[in-house]
Short mmCIF file of C-alpha atoms in Angstrom, two decimals:
data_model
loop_
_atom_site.label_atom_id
_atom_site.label_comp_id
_atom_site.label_asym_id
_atom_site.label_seq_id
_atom_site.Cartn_x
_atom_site.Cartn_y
_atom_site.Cartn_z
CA UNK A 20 52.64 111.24 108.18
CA UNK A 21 51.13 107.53 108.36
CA UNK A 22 53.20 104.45 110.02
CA UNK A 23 53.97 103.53 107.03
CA UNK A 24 56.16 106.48 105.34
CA UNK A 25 57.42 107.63 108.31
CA UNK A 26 61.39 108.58 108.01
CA UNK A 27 63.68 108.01 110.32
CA UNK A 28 67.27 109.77 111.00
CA UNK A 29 69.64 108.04 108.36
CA UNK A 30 72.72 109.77 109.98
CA UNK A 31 75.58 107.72 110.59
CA UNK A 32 77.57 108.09 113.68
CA UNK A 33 81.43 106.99 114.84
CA UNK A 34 81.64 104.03 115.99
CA UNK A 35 83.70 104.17 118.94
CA UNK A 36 87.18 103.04 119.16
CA UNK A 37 87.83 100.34 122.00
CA UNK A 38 91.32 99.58 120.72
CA UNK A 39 94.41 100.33 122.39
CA UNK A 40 95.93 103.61 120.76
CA UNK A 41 99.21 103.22 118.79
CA UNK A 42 101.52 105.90 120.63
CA UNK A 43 104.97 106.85 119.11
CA UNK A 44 107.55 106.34 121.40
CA UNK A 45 108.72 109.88 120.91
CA UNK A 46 107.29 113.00 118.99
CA UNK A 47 107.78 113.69 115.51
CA UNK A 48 107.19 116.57 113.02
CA UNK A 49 103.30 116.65 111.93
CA UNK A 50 104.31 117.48 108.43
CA UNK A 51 106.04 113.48 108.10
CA UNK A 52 103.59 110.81 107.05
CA UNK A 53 100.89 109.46 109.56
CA UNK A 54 102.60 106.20 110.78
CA UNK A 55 101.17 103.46 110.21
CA UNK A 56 100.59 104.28 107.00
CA UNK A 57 101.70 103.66 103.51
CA UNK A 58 104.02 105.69 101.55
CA UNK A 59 105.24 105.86 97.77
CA UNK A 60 109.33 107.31 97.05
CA UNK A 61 108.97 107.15 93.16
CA UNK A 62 111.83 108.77 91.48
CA UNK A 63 114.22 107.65 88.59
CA UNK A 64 117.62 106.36 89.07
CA UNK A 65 120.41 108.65 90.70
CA UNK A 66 117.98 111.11 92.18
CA UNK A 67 118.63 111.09 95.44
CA UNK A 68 116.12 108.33 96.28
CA UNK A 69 117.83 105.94 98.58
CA UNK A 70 119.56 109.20 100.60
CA UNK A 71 116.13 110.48 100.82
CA UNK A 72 114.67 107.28 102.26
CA UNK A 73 117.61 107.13 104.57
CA UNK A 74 117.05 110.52 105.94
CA UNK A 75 113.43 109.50 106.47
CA UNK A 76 114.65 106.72 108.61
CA UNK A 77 117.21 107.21 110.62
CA UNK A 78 117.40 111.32 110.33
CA UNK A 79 116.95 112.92 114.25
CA UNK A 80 114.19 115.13 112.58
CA UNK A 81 112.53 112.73 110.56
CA UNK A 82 111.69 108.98 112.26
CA UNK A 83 115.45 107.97 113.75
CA UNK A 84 117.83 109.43 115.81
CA UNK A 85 118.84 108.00 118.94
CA UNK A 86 115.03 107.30 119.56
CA UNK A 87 113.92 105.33 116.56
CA UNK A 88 110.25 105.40 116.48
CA UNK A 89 109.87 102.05 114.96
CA UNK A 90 110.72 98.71 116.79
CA UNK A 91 112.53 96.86 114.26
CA UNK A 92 112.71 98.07 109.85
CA UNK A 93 112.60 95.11 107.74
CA UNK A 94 114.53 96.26 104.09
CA UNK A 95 113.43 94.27 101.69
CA UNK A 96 115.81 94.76 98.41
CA UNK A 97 117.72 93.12 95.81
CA UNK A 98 120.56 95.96 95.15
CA UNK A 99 120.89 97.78 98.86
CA UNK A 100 124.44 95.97 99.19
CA UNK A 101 125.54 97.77 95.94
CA UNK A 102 124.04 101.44 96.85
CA UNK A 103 126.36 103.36 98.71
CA UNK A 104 123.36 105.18 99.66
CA UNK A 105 121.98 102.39 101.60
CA UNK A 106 125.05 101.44 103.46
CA UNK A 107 123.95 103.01 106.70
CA UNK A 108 122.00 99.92 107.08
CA UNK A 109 124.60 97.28 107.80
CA UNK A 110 125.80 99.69 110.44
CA UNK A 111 126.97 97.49 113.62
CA UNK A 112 124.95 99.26 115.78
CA UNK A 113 121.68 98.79 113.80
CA UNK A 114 122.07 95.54 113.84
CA UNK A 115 119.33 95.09 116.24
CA UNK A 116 117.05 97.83 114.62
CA UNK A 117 117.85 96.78 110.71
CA UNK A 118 116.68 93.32 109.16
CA UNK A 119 117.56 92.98 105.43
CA UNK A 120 116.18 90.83 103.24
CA UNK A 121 117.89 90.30 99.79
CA UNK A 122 116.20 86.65 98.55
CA UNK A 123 113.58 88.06 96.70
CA UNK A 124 112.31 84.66 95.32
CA UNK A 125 111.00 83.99 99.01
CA UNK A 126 109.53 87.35 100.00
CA UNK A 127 106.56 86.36 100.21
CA UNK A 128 107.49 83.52 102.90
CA UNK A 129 109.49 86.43 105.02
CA UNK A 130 106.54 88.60 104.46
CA UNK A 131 103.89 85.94 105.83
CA UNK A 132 106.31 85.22 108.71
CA UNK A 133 106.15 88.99 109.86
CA UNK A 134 102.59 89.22 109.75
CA UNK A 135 102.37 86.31 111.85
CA UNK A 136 105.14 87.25 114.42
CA UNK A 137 102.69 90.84 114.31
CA UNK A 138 99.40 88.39 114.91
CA UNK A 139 100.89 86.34 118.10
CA UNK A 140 101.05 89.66 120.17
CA UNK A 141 96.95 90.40 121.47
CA UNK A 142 95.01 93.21 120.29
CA UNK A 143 93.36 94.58 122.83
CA UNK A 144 96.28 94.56 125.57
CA UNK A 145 97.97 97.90 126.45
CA UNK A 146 100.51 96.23 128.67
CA UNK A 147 101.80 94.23 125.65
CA UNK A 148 100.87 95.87 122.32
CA UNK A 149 102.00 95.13 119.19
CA UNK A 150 105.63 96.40 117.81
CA UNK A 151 105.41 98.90 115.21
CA UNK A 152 107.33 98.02 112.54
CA UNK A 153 108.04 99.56 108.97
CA UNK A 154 108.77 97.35 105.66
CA UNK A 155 110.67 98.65 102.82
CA UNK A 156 110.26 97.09 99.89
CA UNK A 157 113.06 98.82 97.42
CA UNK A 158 114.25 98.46 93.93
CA UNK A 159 111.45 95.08 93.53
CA UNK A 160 110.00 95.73 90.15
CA UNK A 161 109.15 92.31 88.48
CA UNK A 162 109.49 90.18 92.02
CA UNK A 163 106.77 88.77 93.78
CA UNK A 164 107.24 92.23 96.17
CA UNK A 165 105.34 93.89 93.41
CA UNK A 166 103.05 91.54 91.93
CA UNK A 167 99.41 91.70 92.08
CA UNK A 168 99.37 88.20 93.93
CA UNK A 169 101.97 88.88 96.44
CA UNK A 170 101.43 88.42 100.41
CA UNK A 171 102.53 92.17 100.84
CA UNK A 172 100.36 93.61 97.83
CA UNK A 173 97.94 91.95 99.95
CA UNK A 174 99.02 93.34 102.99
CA UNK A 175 98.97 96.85 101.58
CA UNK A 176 94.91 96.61 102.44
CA UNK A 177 95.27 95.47 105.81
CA UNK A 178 98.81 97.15 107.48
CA UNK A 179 97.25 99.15 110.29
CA UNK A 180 95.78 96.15 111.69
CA UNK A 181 99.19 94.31 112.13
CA UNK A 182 100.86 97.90 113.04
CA UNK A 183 102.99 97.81 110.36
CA UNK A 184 104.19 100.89 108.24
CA UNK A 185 105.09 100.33 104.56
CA UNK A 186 107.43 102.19 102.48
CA UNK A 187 107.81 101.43 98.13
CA UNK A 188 110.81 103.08 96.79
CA UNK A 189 110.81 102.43 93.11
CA UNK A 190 111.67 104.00 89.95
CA UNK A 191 108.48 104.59 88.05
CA UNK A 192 104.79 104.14 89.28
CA UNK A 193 103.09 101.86 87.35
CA UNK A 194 105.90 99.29 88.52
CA UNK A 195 103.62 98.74 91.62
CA UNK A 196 100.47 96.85 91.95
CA UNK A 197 97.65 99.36 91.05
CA UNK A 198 96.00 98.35 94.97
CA UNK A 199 99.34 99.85 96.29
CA UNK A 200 99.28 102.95 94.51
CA UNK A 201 95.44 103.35 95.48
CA UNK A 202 96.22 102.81 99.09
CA UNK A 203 99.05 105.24 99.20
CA UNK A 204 98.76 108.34 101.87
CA UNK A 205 101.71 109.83 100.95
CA UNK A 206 103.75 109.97 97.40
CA UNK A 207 106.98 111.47 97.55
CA UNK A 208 108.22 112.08 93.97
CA UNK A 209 111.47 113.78 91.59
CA UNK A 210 112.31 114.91 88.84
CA UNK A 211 111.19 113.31 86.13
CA UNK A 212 112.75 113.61 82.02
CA UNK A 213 110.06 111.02 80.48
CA UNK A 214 107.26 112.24 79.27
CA UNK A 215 105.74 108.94 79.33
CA UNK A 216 106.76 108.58 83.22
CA UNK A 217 105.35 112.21 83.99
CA UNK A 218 102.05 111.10 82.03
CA UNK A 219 101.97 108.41 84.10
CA UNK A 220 101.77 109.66 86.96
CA UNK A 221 99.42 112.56 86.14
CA UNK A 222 96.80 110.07 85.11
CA UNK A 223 96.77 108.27 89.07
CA UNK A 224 97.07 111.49 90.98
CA UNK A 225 96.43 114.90 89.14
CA UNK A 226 92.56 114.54 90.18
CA UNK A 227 93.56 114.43 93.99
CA UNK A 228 96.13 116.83 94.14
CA UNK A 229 95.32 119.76 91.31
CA UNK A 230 95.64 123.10 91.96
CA UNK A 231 97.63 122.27 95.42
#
């Protein structure tokens, strides 16, 4: 073999990690969703969707309990006030755990403004790391939550580098930006009587999870 077409090893290697690692405050069941991560709750209306979601987040033997792994939820919806689902979360004592947001013609705004607060704590310090934090974003089909453009579509690429977990809870699944439902780790779905829905959804995931 000459100098010239001489091969050389093309493996590639991990790169190591020198950032701090994100610990849970407590330990949770390995069958939940890695957190950070990004999960899907698609299911029609008066499925059980909201109690589900609530179970995920303040159930003992899911995330919550009286050890919440997450610092602070931000809720981001337009109808929690009127789901009495979704009343847990203007529970007195959750006031310090539970921000909702309801103005959904500013999301973006509150969205930018926790990615920020997320930026202004260092990356590399142990002593001081970031909060973990988890955004809902429920019931925002046809707000700026959902659009292509919007600052958490956006964010939806990025979340484990601000620490942030996202949750969409929506009622069919081409409602969300097509880079959400790409970046999704976990899909929780129902039920569903449209054909059209169940289609739907057999077109963005049947290759992935066939025959499992």
């Amino acid at each position: 073999m000459t100098e010239e077409n001489k091969l050389f090893d093309l493996k590639v290697l991990e790169v190591k990690n020198t950032l701090p690692e994100v610990k849970l405050p407590r330990e949770v069941d390995p069958r939940l969703p890695t957190v950070p991560g990004l999960q899907l709750f698609i299911a029609r209306c008066r499925s059980g969707k909201s109690n589900m979601l609530m179970n995920f987040l303040f159930g003992e033997n899911f995330w919550g309990g009286k050890e919440n792994i997450f610092d602070v939820i931000y809720y981001v919806s337009p109808t929690c006030r009127m789901d009495k689902s979704t009343q847990l979360l203007f529970r007195e004592d959750l006031q310090d755990k539970v921000i909702v947001y309801e103005d959904m013609d500013n999301v973006d705004a509150f969205i930018k403004n926790i990615m920020d607060y997320q930026e202004s704590f260092p990356v590399n310090d142990p002593k001081n790391p970031r909060p973990l934090v988890c955004i809902v974003i429920d019931d925002a089909s046809g707000s700026n939550a959902c659009g292509r453009s919007g600052v958490i579509t956006h964010l939806a690429t990025r979340f484990r580098h601000y620490n942030i977990n996202i949750i969409y809870s929506n009622q069919n699944i081409r409602g969300l930006p097509s880079v959400v439902r790409a970046m999704a780790d976990s899909v929780f779905l129902a039920k569903t009587t449209s054909i059209m829905e169940r289609q739907k959804i057999m077109e963005e995931y049947n290759d992935i999870y066939a025959n499992k």
